[in-house]
PDB file of C-alpha atoms in Angstrom:
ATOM      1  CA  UNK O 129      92.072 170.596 -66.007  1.00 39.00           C
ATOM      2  CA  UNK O 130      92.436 169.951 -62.220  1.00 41.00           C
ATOM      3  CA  UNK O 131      90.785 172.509 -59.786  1.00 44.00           C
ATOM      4  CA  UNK O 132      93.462 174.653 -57.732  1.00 56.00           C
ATOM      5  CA  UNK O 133      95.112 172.350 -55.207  1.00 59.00           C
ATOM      6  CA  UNK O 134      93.187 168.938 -56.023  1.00 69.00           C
ATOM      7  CA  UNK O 135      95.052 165.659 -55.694  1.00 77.00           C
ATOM      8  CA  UNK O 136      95.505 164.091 -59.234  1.00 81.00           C
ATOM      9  CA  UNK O 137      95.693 160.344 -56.992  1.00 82.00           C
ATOM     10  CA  UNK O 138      92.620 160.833 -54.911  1.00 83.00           C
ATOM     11  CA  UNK O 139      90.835 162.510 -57.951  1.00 85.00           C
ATOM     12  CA  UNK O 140      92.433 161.561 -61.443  1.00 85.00           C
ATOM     13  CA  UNK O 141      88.776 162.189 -63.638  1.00 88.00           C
ATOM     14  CA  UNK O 142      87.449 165.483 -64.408  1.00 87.00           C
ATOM     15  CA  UNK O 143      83.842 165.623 -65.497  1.00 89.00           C
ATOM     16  CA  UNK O 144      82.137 168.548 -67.824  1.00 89.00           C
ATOM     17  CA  UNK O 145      78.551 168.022 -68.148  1.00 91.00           C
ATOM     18  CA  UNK O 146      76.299 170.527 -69.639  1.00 91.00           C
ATOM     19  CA  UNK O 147      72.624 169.491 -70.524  1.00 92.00           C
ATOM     20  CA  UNK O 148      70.937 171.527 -73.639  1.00 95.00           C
ATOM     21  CA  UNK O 149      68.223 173.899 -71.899  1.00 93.00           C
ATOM     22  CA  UNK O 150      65.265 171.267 -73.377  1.00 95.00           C
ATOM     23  CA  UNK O 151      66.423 168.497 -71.696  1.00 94.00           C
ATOM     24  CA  UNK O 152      67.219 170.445 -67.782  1.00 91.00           C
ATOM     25  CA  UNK O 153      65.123 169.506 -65.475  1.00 90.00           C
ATOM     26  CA  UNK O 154      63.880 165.560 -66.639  1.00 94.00           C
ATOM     27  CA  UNK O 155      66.884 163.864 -64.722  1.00 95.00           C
ATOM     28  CA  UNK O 156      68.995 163.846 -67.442  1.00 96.00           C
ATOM     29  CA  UNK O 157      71.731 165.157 -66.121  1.00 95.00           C
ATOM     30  CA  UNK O 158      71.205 162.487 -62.818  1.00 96.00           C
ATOM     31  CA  UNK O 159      71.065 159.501 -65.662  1.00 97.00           C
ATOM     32  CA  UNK O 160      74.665 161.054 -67.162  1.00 96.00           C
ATOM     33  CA  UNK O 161      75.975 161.091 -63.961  1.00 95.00           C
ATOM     34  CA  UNK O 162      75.174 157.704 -62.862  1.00 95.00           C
ATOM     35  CA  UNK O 163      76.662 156.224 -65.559  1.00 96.00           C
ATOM     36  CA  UNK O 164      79.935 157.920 -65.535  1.00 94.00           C
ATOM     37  CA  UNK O 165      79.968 157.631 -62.101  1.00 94.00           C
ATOM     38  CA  UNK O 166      79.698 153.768 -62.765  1.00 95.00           C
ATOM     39  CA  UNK O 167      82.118 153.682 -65.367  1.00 95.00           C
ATOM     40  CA  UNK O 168      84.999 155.317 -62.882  1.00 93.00           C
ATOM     41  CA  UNK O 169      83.787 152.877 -60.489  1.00 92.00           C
ATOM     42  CA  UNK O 170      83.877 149.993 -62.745  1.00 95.00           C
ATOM     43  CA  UNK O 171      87.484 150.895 -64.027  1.00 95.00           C
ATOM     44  CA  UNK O 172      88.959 151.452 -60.201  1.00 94.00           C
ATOM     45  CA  UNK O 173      89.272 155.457 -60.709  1.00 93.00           C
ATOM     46  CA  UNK O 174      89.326 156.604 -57.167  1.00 90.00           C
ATOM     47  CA  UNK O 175      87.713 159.956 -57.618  1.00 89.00           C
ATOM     48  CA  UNK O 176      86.310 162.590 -60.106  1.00 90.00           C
ATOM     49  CA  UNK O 177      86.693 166.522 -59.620  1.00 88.00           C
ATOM     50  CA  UNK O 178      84.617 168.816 -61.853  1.00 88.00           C
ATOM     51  CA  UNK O 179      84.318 172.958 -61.161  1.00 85.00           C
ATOM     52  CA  UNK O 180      80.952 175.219 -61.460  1.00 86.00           C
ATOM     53  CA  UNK O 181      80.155 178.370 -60.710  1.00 84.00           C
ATOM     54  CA  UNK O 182      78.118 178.897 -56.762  1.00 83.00           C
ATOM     55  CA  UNK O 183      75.394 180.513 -59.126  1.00 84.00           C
ATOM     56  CA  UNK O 184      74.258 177.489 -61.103  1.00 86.00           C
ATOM     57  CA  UNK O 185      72.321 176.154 -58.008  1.00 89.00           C
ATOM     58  CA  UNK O 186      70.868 173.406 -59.987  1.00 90.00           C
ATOM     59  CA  UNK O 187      73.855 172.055 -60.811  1.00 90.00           C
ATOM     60  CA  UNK O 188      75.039 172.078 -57.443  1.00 90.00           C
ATOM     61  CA  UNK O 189      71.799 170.422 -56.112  1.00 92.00           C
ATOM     62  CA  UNK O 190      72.599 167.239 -58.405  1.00 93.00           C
ATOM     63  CA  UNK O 191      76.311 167.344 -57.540  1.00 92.00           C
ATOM     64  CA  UNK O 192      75.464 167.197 -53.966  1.00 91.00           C
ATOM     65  CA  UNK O 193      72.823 164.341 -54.344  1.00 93.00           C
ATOM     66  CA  UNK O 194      75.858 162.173 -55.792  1.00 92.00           C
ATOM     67  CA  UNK O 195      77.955 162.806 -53.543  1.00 89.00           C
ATOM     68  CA  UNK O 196      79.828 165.649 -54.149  1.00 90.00           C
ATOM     69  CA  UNK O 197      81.099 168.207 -51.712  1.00 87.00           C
ATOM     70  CA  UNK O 198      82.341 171.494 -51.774  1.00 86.00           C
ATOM     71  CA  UNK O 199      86.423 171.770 -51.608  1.00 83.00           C
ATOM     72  CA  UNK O 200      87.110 174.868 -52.726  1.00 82.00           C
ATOM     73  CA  UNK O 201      86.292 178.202 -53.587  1.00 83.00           C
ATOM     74  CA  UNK O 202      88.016 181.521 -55.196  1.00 82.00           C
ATOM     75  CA  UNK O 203      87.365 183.900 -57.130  1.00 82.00           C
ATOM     76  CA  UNK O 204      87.065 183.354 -60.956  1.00 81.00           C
ATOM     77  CA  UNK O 205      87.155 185.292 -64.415  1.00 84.00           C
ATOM     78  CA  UNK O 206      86.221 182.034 -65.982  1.00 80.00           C
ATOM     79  CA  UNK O 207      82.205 182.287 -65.849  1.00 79.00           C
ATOM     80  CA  UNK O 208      82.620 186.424 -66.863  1.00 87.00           C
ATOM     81  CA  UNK O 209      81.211 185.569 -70.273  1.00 88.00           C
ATOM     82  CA  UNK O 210      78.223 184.222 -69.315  1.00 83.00           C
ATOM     83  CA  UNK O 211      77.086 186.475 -65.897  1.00 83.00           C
ATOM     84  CA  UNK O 212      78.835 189.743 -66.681  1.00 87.00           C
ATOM     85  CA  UNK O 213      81.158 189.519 -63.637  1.00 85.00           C
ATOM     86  CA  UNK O 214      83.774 187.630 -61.924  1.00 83.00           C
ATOM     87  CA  UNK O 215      82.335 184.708 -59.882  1.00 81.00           C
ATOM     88  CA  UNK O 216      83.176 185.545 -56.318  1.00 69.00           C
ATOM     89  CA  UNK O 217      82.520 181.941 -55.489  1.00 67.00           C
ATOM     90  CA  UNK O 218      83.672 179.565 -58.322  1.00 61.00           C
ATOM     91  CA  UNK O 219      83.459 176.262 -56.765  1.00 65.00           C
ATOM     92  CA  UNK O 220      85.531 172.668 -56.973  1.00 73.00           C
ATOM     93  CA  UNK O 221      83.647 169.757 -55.926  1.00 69.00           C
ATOM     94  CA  UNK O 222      85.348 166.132 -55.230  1.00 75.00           C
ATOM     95  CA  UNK O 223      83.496 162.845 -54.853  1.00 74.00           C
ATOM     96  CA  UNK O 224      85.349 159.529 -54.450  1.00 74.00           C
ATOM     97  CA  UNK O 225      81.749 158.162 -55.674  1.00 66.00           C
TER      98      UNK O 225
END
């Protein structure tokens, strides 16, 4: 599902990637990434939006290093579950990769 407010033209793909804790930290996740990235390109999608929670800084880290920038932040029940507390800054990230 869309973040709040993103363009479904500019960024028609949403991406969920979660690594198993074994395999965090080899590039993994940077391998997954470059090929999906790829694919979009290869098939003329003209962006990809995905949403994370501020807290998982690793995540952000390989966000960023494809390209990915912040657009938006608010507050969110949706991470609750796994931190015990509303995520005061739930975050959207766009890339037109």
């Amino acid at each position: 599902m869309p973040g709040p407010h993103a363009s479904e033209v500019r960024f028609p793909a949403h991406l969920h990637l979660n690594l198993l804790p074994r395999l965090r930290g080899q590039r993994v996740g940077d391998a997954l990434l470059d090929a999906h990235l790829s694919t979009l390109r290869s098939l003329g999608v003209p962006g990809v939006q995905l949403s994370t929670t501020s807290e998982n800084r690793a995540a952000l880290r390989l966000y960023r290093r494809h390209g990915f920038e912040v657009a938006a932040r608010r507050l969110s029940g949706l991470w609750t579950p796994w931190l015990g507390h509303p995520d005061r800054k739930s975050t959207r990230l766009n890339s037109s990769h």
